[in-house]
PDB file of N, CA and C in Angstrom:
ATOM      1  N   UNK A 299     154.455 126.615 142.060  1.00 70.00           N
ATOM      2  CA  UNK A 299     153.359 126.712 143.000  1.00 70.00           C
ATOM      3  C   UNK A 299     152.195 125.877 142.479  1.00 70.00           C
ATOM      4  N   UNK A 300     151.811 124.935 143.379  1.00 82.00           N
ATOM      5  CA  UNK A 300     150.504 124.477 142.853  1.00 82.00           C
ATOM      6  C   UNK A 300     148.858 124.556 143.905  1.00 82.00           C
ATOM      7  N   UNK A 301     148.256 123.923 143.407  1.00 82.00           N
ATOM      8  CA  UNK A 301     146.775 124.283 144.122  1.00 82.00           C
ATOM      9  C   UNK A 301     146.040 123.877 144.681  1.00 82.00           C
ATOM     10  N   UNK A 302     145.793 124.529 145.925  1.00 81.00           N
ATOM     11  CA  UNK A 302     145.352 123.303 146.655  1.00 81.00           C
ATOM     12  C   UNK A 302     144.004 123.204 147.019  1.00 81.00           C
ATOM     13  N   UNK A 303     143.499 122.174 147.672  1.00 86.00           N
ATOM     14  CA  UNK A 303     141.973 122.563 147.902  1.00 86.00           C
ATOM     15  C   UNK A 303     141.596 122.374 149.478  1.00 86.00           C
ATOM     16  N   UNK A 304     140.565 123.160 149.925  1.00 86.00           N
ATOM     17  CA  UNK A 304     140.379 122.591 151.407  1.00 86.00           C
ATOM     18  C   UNK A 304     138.747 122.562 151.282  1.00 86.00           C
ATOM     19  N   UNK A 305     138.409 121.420 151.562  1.00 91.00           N
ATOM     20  CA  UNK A 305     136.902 121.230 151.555  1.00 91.00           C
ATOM     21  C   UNK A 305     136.146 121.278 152.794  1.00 91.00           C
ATOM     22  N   UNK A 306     134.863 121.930 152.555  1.00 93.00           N
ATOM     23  CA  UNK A 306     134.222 122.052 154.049  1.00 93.00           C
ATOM     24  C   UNK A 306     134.362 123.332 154.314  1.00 93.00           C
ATOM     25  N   UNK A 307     134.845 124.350 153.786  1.00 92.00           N
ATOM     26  CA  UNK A 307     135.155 125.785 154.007  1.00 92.00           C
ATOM     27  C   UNK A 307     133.624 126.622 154.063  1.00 92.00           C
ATOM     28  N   UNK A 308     132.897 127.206 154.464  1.00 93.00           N
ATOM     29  CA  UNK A 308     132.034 127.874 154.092  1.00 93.00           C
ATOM     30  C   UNK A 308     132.192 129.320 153.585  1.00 93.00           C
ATOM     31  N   UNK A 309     131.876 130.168 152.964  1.00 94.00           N
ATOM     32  CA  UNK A 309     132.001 131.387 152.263  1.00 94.00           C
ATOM     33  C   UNK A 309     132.381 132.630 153.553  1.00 94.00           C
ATOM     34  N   UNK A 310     131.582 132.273 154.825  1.00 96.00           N
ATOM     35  CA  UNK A 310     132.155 133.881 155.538  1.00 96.00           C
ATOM     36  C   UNK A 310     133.293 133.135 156.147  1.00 96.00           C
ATOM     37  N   UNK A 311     133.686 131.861 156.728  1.00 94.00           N
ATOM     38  CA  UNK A 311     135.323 131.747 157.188  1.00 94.00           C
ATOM     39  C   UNK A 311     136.419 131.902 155.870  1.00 94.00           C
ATOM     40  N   UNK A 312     135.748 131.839 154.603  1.00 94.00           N
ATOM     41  CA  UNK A 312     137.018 131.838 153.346  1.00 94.00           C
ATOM     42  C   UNK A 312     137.208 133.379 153.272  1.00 94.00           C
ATOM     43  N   UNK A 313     136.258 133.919 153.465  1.00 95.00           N
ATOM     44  CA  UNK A 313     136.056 135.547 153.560  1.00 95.00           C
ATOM     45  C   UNK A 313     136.936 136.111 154.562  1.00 95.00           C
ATOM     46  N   UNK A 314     136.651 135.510 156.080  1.00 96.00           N
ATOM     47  CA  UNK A 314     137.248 135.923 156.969  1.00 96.00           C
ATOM     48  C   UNK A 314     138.578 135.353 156.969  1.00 96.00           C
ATOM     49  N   UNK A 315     139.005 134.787 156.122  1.00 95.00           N
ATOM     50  CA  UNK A 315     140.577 134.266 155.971  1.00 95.00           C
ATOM     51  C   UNK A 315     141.302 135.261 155.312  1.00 95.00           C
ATOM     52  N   UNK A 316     140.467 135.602 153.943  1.00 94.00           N
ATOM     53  CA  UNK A 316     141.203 136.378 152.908  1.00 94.00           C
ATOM     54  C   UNK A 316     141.082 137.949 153.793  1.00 94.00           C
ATOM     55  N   UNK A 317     140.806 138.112 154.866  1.00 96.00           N
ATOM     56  CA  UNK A 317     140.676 139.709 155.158  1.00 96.00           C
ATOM     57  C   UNK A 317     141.627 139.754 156.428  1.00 96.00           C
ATOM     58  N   UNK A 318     141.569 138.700 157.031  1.00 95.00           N
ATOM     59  CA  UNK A 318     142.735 138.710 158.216  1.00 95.00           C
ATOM     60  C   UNK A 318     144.261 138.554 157.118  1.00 95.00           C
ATOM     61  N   UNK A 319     144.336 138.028 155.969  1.00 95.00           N
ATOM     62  CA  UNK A 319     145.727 138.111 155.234  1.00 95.00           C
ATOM     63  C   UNK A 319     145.805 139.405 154.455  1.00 95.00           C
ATOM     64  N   UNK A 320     144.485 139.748 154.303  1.00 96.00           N
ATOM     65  CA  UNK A 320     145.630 141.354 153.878  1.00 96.00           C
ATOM     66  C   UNK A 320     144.965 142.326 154.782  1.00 96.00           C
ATOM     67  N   UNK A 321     144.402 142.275 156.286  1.00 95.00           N
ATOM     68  CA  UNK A 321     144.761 143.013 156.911  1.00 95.00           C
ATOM     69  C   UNK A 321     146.608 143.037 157.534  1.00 95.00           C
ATOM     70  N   UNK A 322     146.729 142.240 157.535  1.00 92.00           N
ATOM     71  CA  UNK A 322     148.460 141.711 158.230  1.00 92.00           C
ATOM     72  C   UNK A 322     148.975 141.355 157.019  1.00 92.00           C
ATOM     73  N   UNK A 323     149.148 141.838 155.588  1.00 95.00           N
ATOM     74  CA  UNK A 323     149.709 142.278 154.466  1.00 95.00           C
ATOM     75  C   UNK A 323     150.090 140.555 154.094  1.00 95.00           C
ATOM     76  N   UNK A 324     149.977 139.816 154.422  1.00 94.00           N
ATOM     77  CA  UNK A 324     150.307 138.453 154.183  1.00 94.00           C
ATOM     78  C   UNK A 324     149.736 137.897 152.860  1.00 94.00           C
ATOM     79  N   UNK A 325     149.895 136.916 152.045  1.00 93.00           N
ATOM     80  CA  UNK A 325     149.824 136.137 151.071  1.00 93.00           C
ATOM     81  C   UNK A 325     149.113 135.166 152.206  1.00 93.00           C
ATOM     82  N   UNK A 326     148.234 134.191 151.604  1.00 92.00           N
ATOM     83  CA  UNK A 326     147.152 133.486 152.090  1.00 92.00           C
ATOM     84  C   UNK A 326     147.909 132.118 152.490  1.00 92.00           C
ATOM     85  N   UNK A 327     148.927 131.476 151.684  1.00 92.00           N
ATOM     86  CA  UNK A 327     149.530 130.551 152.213  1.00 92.00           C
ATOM     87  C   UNK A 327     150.332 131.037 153.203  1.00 92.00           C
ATOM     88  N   UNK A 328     151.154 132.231 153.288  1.00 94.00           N
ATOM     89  CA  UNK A 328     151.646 132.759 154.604  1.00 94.00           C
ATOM     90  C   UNK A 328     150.434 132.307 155.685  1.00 94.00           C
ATOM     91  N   UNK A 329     149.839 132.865 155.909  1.00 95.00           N
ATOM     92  CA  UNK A 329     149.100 133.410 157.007  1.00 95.00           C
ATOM     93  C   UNK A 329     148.653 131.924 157.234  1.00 95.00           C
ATOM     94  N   UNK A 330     148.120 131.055 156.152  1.00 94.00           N
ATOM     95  CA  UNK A 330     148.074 129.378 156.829  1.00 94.00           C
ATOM     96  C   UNK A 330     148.798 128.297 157.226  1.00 94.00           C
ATOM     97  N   UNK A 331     150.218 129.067 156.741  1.00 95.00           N
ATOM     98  CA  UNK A 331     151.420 128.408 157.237  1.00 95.00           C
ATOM     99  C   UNK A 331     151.653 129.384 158.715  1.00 95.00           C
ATOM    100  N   UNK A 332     151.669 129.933 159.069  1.00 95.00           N
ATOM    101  CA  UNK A 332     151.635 130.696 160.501  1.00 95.00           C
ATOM    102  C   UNK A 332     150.538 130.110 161.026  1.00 95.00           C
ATOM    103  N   UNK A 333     149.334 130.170 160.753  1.00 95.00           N
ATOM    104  CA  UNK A 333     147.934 129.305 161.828  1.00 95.00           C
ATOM    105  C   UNK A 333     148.374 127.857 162.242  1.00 95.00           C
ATOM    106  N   UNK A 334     149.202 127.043 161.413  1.00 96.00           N
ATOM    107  CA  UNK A 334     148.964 125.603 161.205  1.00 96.00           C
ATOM    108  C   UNK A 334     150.367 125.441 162.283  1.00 96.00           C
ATOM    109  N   UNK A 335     151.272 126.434 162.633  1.00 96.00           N
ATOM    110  CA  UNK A 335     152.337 126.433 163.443  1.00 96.00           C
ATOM    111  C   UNK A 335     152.249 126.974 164.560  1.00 96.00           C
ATOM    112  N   UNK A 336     151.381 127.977 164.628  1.00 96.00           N
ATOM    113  CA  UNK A 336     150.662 128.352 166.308  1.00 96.00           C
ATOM    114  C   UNK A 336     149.840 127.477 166.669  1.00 96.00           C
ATOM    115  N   UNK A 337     149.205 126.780 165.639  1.00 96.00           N
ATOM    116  CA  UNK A 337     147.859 125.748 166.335  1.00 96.00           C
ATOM    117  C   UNK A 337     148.809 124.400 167.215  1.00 96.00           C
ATOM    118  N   UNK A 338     149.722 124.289 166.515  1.00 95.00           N
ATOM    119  CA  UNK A 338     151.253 123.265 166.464  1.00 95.00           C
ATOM    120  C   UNK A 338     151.467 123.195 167.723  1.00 95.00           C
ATOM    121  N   UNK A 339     152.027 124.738 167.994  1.00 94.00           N
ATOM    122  CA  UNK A 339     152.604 125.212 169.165  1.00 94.00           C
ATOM    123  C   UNK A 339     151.913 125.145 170.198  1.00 94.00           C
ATOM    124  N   UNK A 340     150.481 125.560 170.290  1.00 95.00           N
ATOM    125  CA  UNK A 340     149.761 125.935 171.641  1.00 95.00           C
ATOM    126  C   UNK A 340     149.424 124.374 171.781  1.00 95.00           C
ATOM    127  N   UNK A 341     149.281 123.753 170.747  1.00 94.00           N
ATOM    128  CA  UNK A 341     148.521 121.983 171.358  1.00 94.00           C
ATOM    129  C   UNK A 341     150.118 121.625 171.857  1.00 94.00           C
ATOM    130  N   UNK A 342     151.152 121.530 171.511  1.00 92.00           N
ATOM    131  CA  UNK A 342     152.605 120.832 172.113  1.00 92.00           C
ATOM    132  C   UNK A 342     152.224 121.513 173.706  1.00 92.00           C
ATOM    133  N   UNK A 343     152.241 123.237 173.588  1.00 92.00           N
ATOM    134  CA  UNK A 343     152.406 123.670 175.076  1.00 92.00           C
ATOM    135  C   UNK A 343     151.245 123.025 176.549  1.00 92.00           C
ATOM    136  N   UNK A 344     150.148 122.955 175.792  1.00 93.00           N
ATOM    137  CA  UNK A 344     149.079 122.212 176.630  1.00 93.00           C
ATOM    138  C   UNK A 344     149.057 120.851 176.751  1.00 93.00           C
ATOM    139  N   UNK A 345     149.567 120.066 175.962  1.00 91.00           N
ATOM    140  CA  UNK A 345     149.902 118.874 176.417  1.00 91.00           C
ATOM    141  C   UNK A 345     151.369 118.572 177.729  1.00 91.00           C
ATOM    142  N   UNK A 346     152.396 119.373 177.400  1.00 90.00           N
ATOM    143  CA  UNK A 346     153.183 119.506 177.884  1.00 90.00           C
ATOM    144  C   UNK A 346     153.394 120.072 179.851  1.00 90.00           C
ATOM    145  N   UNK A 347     152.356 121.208 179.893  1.00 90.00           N
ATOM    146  CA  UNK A 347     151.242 121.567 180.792  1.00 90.00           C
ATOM    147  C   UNK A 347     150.916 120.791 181.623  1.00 90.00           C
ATOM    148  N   UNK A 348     149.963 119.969 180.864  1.00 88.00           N
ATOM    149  CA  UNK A 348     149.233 118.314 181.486  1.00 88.00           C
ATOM    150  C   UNK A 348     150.227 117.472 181.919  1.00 88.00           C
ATOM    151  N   UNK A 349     151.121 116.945 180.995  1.00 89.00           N
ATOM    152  CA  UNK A 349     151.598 115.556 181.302  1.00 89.00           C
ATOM    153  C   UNK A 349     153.061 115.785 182.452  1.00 89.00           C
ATOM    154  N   UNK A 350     152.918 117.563 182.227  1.00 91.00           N
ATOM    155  CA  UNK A 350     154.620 117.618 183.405  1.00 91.00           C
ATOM    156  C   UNK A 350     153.928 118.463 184.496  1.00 91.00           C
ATOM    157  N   UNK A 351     152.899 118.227 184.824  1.00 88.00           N
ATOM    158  CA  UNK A 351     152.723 118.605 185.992  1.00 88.00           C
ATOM    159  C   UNK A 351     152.912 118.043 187.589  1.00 88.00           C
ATOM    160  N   UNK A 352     153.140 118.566 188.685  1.00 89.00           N
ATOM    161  CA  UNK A 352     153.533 117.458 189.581  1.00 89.00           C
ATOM    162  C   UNK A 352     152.341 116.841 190.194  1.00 89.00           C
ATOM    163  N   UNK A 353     152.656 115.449 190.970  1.00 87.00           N
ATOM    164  CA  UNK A 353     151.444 114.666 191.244  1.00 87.00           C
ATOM    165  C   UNK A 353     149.904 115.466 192.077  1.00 87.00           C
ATOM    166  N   UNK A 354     149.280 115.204 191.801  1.00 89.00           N
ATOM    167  CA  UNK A 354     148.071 115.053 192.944  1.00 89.00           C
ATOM    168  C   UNK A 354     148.247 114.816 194.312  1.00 89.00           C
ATOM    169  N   UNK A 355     148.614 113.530 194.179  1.00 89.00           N
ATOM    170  CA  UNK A 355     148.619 112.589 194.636  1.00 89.00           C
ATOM    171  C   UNK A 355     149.833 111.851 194.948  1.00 89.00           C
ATOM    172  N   UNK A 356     150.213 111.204 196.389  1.00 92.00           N
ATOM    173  CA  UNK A 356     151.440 110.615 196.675  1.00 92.00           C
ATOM    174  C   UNK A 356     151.277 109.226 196.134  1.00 92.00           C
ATOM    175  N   UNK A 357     152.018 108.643 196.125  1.00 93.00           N
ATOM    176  CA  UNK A 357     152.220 107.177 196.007  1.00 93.00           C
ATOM    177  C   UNK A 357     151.264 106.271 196.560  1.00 93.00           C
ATOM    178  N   UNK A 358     151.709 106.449 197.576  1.00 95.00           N
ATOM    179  CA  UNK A 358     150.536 105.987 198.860  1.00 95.00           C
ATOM    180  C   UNK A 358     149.245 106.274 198.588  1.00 95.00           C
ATOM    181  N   UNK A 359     149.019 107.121 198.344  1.00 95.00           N
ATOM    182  CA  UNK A 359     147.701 107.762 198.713  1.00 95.00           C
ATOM    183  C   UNK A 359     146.596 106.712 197.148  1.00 95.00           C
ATOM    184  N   UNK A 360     147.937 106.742 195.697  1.00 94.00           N
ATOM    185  CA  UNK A 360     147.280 106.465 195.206  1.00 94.00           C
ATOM    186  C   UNK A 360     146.885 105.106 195.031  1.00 94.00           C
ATOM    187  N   UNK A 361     147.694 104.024 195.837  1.00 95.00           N
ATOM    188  CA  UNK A 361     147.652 102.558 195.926  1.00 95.00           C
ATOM    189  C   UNK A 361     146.422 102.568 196.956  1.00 95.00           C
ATOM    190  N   UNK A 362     146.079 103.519 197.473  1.00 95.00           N
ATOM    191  CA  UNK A 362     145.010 103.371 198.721  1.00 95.00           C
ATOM    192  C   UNK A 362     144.067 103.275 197.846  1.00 95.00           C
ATOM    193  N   UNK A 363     143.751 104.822 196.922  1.00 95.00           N
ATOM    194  CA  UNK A 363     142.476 104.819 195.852  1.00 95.00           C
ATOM    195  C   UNK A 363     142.138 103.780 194.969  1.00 95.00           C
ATOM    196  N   UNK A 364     143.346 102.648 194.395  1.00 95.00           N
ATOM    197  CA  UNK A 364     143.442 102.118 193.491  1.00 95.00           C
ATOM    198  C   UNK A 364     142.611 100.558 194.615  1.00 95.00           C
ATOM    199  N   UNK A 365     143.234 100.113 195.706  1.00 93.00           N
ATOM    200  CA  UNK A 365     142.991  98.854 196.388  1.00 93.00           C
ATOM    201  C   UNK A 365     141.304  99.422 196.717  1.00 93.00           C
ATOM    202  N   UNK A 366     140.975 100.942 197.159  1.00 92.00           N
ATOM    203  CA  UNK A 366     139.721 100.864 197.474  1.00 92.00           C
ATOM    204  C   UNK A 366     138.770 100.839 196.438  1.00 92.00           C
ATOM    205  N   UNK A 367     139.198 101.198 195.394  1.00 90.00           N
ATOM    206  CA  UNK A 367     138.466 101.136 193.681  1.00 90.00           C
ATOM    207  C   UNK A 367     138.010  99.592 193.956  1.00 90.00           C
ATOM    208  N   UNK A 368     139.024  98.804 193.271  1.00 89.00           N
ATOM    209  CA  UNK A 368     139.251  97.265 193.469  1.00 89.00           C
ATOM    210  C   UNK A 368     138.037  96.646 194.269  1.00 89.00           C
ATOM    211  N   UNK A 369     138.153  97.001 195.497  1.00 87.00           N
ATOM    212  CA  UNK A 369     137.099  96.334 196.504  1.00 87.00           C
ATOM    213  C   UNK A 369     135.789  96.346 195.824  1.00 87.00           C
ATOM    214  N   UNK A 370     135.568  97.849 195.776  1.00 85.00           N
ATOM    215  CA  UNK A 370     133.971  98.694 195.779  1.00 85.00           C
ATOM    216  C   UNK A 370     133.743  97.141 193.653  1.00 85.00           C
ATOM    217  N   UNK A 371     134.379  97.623 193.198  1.00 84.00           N
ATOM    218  CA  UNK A 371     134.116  97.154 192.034  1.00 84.00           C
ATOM    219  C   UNK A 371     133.917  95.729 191.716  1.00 84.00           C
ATOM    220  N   UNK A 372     134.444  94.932 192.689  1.00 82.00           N
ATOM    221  CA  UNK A 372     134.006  93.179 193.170  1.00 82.00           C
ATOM    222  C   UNK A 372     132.557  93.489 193.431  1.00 82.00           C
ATOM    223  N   UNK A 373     131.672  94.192 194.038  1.00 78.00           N
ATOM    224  CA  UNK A 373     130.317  94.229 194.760  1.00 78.00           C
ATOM    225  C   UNK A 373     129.816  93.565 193.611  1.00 78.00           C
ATOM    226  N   UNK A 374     129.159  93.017 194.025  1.00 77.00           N
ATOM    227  CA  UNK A 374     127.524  92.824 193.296  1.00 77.00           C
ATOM    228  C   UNK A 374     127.138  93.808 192.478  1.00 77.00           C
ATOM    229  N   UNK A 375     126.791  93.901 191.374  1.00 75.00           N
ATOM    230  CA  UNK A 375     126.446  94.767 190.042  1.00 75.00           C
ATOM    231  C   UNK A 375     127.736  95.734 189.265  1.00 75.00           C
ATOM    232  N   UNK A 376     129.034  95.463 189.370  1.00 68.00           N
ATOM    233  CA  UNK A 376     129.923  95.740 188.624  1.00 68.00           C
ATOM    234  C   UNK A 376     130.381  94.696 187.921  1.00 68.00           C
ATOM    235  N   UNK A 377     130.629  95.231 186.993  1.00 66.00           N
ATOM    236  CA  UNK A 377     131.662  94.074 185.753  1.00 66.00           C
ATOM    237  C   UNK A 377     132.890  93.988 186.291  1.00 66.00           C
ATOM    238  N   UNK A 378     132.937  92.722 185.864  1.00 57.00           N
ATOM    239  CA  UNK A 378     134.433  92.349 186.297  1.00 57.00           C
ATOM    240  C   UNK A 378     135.268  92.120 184.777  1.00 57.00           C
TER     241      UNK A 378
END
C-alpha cells in the first residue's frame, strides 16, 4: 500500500470524508474508490441521456433553420 496525496482538500470536506467512511464501516480508499465509480457512472448515464435522445427536430425542418440562419448572418453587421 502506498500514499497518496490529494491537494486542495480543505479540513471540513477531509472531515466530512473520514465520517461518511466509518459511518458506512468502509476504509477511506473504499469509499473513494466507490465515489470515483458512481461519479463514472452518473456522467456515462447523462451523457448517454443527451446524445440518444430522439430528434427535436425533422430533417426538414432543420435545413429550413440552418438556410434561414445562413441568410440572417450575410446581413450587414455579422461576421462572415
Amino acid at each position: 500500500m502506498s500514499i497518496k496525496t490529494i491537494k486542495g482538500i480543505d479540513e471540513y470536506t477531509w472531515s466530512k470524508f473520514k465520517s461518511l467512511a466509518a459511518r458506512d464501516n468502509l476504509k477511506m480508499g473504499s469509499l473513494f474508490a466507490r465515489m470515483v465509480d458512481d461519479y463514472d457512472r452518473h456522467c456515462e448515464e447523462f451523457w448517454d441521456k443527451i446524445l440518444n435522445t430522439p430528434k427535436n427536430l425533422s430533417d426538414k425542418e432543420a435545413e429550413a433553420m440552418l438556410k434561414t440562419v445562413k441568410k440572417l448572418r450575410s446581413d450587414y453587421g455579422f461576421r462572415k
